Short mmCIF file of C-alpha atoms in Angstrom, two decimals:
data_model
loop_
_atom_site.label_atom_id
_atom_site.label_comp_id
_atom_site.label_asym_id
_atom_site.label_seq_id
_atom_site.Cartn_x
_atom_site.Cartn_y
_atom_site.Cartn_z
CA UNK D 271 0.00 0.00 0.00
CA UNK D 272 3.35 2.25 -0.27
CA UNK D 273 2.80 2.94 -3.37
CA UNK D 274 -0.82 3.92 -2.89
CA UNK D 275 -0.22 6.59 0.05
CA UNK D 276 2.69 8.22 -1.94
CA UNK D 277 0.40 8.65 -4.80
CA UNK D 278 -2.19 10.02 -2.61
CA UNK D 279 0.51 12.29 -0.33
CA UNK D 280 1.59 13.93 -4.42
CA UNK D 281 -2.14 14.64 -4.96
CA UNK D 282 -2.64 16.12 -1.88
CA UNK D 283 0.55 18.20 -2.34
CA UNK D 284 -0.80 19.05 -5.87
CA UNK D 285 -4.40 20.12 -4.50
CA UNK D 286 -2.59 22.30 -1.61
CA UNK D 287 -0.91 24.38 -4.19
CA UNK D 288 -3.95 25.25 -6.63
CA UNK D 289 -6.74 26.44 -3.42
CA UNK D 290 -9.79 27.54 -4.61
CA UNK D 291 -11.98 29.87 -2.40
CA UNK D 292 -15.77 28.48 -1.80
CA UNK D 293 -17.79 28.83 -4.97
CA UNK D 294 -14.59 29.45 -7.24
CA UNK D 295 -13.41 25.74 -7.58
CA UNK D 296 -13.75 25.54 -11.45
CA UNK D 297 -9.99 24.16 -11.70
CA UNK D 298 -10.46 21.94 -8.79
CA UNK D 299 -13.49 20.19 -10.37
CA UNK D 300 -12.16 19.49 -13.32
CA UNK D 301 -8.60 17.88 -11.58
CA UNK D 302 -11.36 15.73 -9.55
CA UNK D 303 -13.46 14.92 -12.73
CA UNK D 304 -9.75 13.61 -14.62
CA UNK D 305 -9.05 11.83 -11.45
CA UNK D 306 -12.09 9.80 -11.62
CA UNK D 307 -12.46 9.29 -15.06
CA UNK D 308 -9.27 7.90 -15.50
CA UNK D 309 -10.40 5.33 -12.59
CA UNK D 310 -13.50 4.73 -14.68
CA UNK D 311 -15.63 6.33 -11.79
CA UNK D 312 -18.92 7.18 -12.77
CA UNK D 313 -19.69 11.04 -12.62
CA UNK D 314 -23.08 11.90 -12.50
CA UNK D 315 -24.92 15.15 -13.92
CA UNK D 316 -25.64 17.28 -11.02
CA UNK D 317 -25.96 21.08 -12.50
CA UNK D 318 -23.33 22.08 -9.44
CA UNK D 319 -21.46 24.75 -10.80
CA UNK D 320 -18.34 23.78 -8.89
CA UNK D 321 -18.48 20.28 -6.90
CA UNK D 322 -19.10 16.74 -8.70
CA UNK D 323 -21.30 13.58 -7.65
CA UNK D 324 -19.90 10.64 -8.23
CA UNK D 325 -20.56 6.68 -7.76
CA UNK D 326 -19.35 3.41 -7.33
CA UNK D 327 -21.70 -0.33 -7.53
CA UNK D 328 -25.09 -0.36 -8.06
CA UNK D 329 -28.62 -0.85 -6.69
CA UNK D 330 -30.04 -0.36 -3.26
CA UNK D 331 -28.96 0.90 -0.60
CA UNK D 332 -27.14 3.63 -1.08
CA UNK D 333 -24.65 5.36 0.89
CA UNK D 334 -22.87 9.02 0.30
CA UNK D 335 -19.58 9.97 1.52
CA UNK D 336 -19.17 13.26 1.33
CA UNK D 337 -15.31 15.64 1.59
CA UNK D 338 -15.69 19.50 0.70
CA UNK D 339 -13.07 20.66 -1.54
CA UNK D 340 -12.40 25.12 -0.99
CA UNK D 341 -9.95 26.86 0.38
CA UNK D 342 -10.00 30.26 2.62
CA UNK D 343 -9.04 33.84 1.67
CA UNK D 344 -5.61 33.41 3.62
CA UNK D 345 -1.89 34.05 2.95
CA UNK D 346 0.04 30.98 3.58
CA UNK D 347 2.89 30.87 6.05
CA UNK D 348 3.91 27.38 6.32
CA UNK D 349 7.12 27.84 4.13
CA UNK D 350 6.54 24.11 3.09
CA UNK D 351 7.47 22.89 -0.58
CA UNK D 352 4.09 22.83 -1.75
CA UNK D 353 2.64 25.91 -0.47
CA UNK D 354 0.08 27.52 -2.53
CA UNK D 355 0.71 29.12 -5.61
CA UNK D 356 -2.62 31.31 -5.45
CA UNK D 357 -1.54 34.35 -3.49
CA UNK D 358 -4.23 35.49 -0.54
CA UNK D 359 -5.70 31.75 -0.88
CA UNK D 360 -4.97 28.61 1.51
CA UNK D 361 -6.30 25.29 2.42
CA UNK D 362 -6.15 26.47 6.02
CA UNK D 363 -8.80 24.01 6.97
CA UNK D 364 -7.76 20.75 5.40
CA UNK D 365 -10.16 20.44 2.20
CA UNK D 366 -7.47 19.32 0.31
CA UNK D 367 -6.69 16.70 2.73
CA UNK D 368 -10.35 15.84 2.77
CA UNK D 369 -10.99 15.44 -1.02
CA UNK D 370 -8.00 13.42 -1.52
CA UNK D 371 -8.96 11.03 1.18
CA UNK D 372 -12.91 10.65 -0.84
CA UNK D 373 -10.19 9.91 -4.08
CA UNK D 374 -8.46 7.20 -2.46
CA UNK D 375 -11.76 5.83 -0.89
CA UNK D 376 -13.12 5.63 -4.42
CA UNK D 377 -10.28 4.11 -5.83
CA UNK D 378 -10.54 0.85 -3.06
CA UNK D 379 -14.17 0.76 -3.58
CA UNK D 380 -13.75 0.70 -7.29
CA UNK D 381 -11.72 -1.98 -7.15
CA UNK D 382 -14.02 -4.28 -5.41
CA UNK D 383 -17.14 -2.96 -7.13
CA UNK D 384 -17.62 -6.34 -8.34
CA UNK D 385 -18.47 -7.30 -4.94
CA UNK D 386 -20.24 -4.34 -4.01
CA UNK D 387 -24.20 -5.19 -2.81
CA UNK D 388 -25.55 -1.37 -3.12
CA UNK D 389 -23.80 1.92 -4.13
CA UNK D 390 -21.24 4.14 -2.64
CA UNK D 391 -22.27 8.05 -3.60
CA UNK D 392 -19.33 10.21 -3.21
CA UNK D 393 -19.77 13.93 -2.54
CA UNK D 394 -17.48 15.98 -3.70
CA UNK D 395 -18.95 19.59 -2.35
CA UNK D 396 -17.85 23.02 -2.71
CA UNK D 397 -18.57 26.12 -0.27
CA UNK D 398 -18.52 25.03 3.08
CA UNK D 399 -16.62 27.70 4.10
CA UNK D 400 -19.29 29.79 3.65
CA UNK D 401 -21.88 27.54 4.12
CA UNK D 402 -23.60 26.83 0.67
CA UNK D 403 -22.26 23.96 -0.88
CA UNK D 404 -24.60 21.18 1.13
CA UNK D 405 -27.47 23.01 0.50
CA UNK D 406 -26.74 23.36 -3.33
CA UNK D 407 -25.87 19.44 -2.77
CA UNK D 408 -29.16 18.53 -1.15
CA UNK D 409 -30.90 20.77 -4.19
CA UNK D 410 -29.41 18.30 -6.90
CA UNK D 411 -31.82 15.63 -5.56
CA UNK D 412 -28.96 12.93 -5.91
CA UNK D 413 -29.23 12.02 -1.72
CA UNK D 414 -32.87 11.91 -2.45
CA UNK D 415 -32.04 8.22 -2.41
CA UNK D 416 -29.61 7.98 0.07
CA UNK D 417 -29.87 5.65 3.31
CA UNK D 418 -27.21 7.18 4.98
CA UNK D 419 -24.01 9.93 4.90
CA UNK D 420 -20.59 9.78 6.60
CA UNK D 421 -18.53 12.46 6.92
CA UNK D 422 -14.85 13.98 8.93
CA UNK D 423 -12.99 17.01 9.65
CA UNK D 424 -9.40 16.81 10.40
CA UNK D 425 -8.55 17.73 13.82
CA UNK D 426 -4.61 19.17 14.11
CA UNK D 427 -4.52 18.55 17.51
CA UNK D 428 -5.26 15.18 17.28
CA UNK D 429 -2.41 12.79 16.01
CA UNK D 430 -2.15 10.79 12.69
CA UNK D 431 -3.95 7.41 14.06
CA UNK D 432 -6.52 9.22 16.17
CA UNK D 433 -10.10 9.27 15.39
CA UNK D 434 -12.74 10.78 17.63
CA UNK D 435 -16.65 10.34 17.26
CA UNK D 436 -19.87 10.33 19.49
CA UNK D 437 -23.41 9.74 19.23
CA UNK D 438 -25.68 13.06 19.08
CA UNK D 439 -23.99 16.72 19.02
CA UNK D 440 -20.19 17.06 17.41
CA UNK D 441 -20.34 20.81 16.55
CA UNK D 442 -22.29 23.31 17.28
CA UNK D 443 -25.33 24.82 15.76
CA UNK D 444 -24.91 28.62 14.48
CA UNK D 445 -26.53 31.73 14.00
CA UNK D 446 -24.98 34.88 12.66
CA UNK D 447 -26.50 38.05 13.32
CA UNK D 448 -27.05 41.74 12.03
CA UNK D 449 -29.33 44.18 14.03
CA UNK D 450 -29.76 47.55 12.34
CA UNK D 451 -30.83 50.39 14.48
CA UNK D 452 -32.51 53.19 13.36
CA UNK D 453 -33.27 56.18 15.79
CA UNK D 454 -33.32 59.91 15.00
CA UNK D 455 -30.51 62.42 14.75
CA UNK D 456 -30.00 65.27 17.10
CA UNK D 457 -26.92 67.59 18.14
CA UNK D 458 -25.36 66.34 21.47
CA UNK D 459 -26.29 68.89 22.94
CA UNK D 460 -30.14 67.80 22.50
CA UNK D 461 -30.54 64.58 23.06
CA UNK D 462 -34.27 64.98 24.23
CA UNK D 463 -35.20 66.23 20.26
CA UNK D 464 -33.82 62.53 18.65
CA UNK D 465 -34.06 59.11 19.42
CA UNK D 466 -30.37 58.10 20.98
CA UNK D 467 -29.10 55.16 18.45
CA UNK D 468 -25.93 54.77 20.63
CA UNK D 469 -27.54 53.75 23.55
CA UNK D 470 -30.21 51.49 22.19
CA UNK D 471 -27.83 49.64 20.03
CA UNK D 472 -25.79 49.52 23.98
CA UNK D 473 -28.65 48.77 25.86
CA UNK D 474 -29.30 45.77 23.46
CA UNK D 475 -26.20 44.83 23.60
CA UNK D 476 -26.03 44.74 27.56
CA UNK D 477 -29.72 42.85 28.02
CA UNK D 478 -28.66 40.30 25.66
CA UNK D 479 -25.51 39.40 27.95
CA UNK D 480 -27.60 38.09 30.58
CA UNK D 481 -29.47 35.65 27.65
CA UNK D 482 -27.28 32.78 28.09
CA UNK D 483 -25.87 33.97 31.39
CA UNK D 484 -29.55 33.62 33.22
CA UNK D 485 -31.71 31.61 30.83
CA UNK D 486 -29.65 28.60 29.74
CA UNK D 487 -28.85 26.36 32.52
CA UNK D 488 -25.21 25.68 33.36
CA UNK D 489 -25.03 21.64 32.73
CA UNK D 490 -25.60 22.93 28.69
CA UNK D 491 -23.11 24.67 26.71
CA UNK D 492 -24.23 27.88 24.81
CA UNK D 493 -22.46 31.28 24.26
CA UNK D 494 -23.42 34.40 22.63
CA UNK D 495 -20.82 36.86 21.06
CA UNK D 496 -21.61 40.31 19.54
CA UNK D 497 -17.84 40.95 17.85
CA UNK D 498 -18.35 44.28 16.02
CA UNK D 499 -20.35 47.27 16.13
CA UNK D 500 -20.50 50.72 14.01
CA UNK D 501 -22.65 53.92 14.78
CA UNK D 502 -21.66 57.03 14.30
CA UNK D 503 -19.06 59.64 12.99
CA UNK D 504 -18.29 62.34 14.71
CA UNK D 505 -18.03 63.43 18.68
CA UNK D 506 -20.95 66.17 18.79
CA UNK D 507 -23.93 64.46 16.81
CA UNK D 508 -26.34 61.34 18.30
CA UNK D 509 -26.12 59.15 14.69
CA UNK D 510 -29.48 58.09 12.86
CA UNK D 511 -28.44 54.76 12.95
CA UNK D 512 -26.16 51.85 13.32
CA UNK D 513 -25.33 48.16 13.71
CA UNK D 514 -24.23 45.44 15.84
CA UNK D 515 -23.66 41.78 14.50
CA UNK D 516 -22.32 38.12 16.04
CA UNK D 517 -23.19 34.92 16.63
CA UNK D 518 -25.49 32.28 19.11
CA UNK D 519 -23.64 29.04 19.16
CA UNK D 520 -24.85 25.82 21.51
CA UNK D 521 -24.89 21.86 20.68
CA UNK D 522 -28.99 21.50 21.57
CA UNK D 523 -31.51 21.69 18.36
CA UNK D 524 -34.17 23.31 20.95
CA UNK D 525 -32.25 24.98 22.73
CA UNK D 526 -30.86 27.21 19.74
CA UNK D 527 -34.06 27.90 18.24
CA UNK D 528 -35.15 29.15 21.83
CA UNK D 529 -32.50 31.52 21.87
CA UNK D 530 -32.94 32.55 18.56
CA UNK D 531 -36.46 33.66 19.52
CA UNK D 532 -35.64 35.34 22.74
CA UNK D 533 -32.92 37.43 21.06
CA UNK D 534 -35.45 38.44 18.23
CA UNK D 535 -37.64 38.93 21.40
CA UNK D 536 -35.22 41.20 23.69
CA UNK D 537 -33.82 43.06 20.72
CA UNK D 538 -37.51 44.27 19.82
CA UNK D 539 -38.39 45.30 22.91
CA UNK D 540 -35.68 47.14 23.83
CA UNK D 541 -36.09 49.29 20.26
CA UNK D 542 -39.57 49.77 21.26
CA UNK D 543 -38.71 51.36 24.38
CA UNK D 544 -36.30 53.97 22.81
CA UNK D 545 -38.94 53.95 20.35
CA UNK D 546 -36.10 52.98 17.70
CA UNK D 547 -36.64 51.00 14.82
CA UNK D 548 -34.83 47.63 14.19
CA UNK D 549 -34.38 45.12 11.42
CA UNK D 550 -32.87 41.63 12.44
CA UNK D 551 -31.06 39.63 9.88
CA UNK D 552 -29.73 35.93 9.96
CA UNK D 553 -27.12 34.73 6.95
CA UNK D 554 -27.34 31.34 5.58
CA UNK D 555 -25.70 29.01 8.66
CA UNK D 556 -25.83 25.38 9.71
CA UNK D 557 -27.66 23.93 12.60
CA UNK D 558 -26.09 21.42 15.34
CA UNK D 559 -23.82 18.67 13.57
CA UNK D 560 -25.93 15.77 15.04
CA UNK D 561 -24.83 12.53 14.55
CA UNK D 562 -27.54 10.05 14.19
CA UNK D 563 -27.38 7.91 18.06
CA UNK D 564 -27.68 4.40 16.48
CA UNK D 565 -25.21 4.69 13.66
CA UNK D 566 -22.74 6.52 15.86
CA UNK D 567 -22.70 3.88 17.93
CA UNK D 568 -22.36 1.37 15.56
CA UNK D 569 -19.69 3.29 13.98
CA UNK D 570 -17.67 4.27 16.91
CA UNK D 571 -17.13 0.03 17.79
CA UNK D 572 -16.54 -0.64 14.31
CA UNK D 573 -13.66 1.91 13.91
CA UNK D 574 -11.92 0.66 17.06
CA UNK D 575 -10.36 -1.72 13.93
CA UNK D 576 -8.95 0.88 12.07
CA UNK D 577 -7.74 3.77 14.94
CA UNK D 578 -7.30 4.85 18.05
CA UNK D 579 -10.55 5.59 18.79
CA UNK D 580 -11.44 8.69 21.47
CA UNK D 581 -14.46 10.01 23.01
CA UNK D 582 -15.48 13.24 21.68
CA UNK D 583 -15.54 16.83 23.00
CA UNK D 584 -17.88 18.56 20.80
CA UNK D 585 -16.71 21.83 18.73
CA UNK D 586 -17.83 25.06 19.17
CA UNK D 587 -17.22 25.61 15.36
CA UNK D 588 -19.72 25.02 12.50
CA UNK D 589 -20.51 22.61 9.92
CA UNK D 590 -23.00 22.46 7.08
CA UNK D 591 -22.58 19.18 7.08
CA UNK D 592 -25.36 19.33 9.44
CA UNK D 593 -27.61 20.57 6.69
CA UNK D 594 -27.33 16.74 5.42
CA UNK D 595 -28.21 15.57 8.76
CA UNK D 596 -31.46 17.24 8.61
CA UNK D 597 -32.78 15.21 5.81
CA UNK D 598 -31.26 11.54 6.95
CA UNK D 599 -29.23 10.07 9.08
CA UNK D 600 -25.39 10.84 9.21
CA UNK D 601 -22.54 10.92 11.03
CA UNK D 602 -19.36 13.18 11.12
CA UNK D 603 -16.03 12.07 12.82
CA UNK D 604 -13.00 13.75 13.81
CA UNK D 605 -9.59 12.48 12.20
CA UNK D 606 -6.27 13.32 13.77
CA UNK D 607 -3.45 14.88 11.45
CA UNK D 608 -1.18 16.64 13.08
CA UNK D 609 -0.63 16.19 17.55
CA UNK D 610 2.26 18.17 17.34
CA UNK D 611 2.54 20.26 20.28
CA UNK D 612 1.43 23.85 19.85
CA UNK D 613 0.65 22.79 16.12
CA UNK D 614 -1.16 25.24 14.30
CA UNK D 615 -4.92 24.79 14.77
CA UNK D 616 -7.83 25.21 11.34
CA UNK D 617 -8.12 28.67 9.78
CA UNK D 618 -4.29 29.19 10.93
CA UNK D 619 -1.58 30.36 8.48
CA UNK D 620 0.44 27.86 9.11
CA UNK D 621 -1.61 25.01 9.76
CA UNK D 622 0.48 21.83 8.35
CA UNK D 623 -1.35 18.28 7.95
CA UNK D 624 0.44 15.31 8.32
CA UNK D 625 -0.10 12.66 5.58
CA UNK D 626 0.30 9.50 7.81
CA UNK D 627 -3.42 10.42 8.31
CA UNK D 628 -4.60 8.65 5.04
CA UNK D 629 -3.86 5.59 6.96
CA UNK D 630 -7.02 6.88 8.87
CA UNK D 631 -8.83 8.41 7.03
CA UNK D 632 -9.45 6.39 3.64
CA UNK D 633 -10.55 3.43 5.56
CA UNK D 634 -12.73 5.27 7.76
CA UNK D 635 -14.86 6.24 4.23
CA UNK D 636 -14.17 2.90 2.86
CA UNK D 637 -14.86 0.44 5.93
CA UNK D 638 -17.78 2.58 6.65
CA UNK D 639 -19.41 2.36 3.41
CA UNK D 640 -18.86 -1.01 3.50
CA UNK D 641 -20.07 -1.45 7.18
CA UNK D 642 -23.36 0.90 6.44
CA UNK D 643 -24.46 -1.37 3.32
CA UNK D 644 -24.44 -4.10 4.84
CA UNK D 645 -26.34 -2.85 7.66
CA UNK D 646 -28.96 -1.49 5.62
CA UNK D 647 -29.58 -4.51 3.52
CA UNK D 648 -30.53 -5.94 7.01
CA UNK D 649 -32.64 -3.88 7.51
CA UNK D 650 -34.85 -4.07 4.70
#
């Protein structure tokens, strides 16, 4: 299998030095699209713009893997051999390390398609960095179908070998916020002739702290974060208007909807009582990465054969694979590939991944494929 790992390490290597940022990955499509014809992978038509969907055996059931594939608007600093070659652009977060594990996984299972009793889907999906691709995915209608999806995120401060995974929450659900406050202009000198923007937009800011603080109860894990606000320009003048924006993150379905609707809640009172106006806008972000309880399980024993397998402490960051999970069941793992000490953690400029970690990760994809077939011709 030498032979096999260098090939994948030089593809890897090849795919760090041509990043693509989320929605952009025209060049990386068409190096995965060579890749798999020249295995004689079936590519199917999917409309994605960037992003293929790809498959391997036939029939019933059918099981996706999935591996996004863009990079992040960052300057490299790893000074490695292979660093990009697209100024301003990095895979920071491992998607090239990702994809080329989904290559090697379809090049096993194509080899023993013969023997294959249902179909292996592979997803190969653009913008997650931005969270778009799984919903432009789901939108194809190719998991219509699908019994089941299986997913990973390398983890740097986990060691090549390690693989971590747990029934129910693995990252966190998130909301990203924008409130816009519009009062009424007045000198500084009269406050009592406008309606004082600065201090709603503060006095929203300062109820909202006691949200998660006095609401959520401290045996769950939830935080709120406004991280940047704007209003005005000048020393003498109460502004017209301005803006706050952050996030709500926690690892309970219910319990971030409930905050969503208390924040939507405290933010409009608190503008009615300046008698402000306020508009409340939410971008495009995933819910809770929940894996599915009885395939976790399952999948967590079953691993114990190819890694060192750890219990998980669930992120705080976001996924969109958990748009997936919303439609069937899935579940996401965490692959080590780095454990240095101090190494550089996901989103860093000098995040390096260490390619023992194939040794994980392909036969996590192709073991669980295998593993999830069988279990769902069982079941039918």
């Amino acid at each position: 299998m030498k032979k096999f790992y260098d090939k994948l390490m030089q593809t890897r290597h090849y795919l760090h030095q041509h990043p693509e940022l989320s929605g952009q990955e025209f060049e990386t499509t068409a190096f995965l699209k060579g890749y798999l014809e020249n295995l004689e992978i079936r590519i199917l038509e999917s409309g994605l713009k960037t992003g293929l969907v790809a498959e391997v055996g036939s029939g019933k059931p059918i099981i996706a893997l999935r591996a996004d594939i863009d990079a992040l608007p960052i300057l490299e600093q790893t000074g490695l051999p292979y660093a990009s070659q697209n100024a301003g652009v990095m895979h920071a977060c491992g998607h090239d390390f990702h994809q080329t594990s989904l290559l090697g996984a379809a090049e096993l299972l194509k080899a023993m398609e013969g023997d294959l009793r249902g179909t292996v889907r592979l997803i190969f999906q653009p913008a997650e960095e931005t969270s778009q691709g799984a919903s432009q995915v789901l939108a194809t209608g190719l998991l219509d179908d699908v019994s089941a999806i299986i997913g990973f995120h390398n983890m740097p401060q986990l060691k090549a070998g390690q693989l971590v995974l747990k029934a129910g929450a693995m990252m966190a659900g998130v909301e990203k916020f924008k409130v816009e406050v519009e009062g009424v202009s007045s000198h500084a000198a009269r406050p009592d002739l406008g309606v004082d923007t600065v201090l709603t937009l503060t006095s929203m800011i300062q109820n909202l702290q006691a949200l998660v603080a006095r609401t959520v109860s401290p045996f769950e894990a939830a935080v709120l974060s406004v991280t940047h606000i704007e209003a005005g320009a000048t020393w003498n003048v109460l502004p017209q208007s301005g803006f706050f924006e952050g996030t709500i993150r926690s690892f309970n379905p219910t319990l971030q909807q409930r905050l969503k609707e208390d924040f939507i809640r405290i933010v409009e009172n608190t503008a009615e009582n300046f008698g402000a106006q306020v508009r409340i806008s939410w971008d495009h972000t995933p819910p809770v990465t929940y894996n599915d309880p009885e395939l976790a399980e399952l999948l967590y024993e079953h691993s114990r054969n190819l890694a060192e397998v750890l219990p998980a402490n669930p992120s705080s960051a976001g996924e969109d694979f958990a748009f997936y999970q919303e439609k069937l069941p899935g579940v996401f793992a965490f692959i080590g590939s780095n454990g240095a000490e101090n190494a550089p953690d996901l989103h860093h400029d000098s995040m390096v991944i260490d390619d023992e970690a194939f040794k994980v990760s392909v036969p996590y994809y192709v073991e669980s494929a295998l593993f999830l077939l069988q279990h769902y011709r069982q079941k039918v």
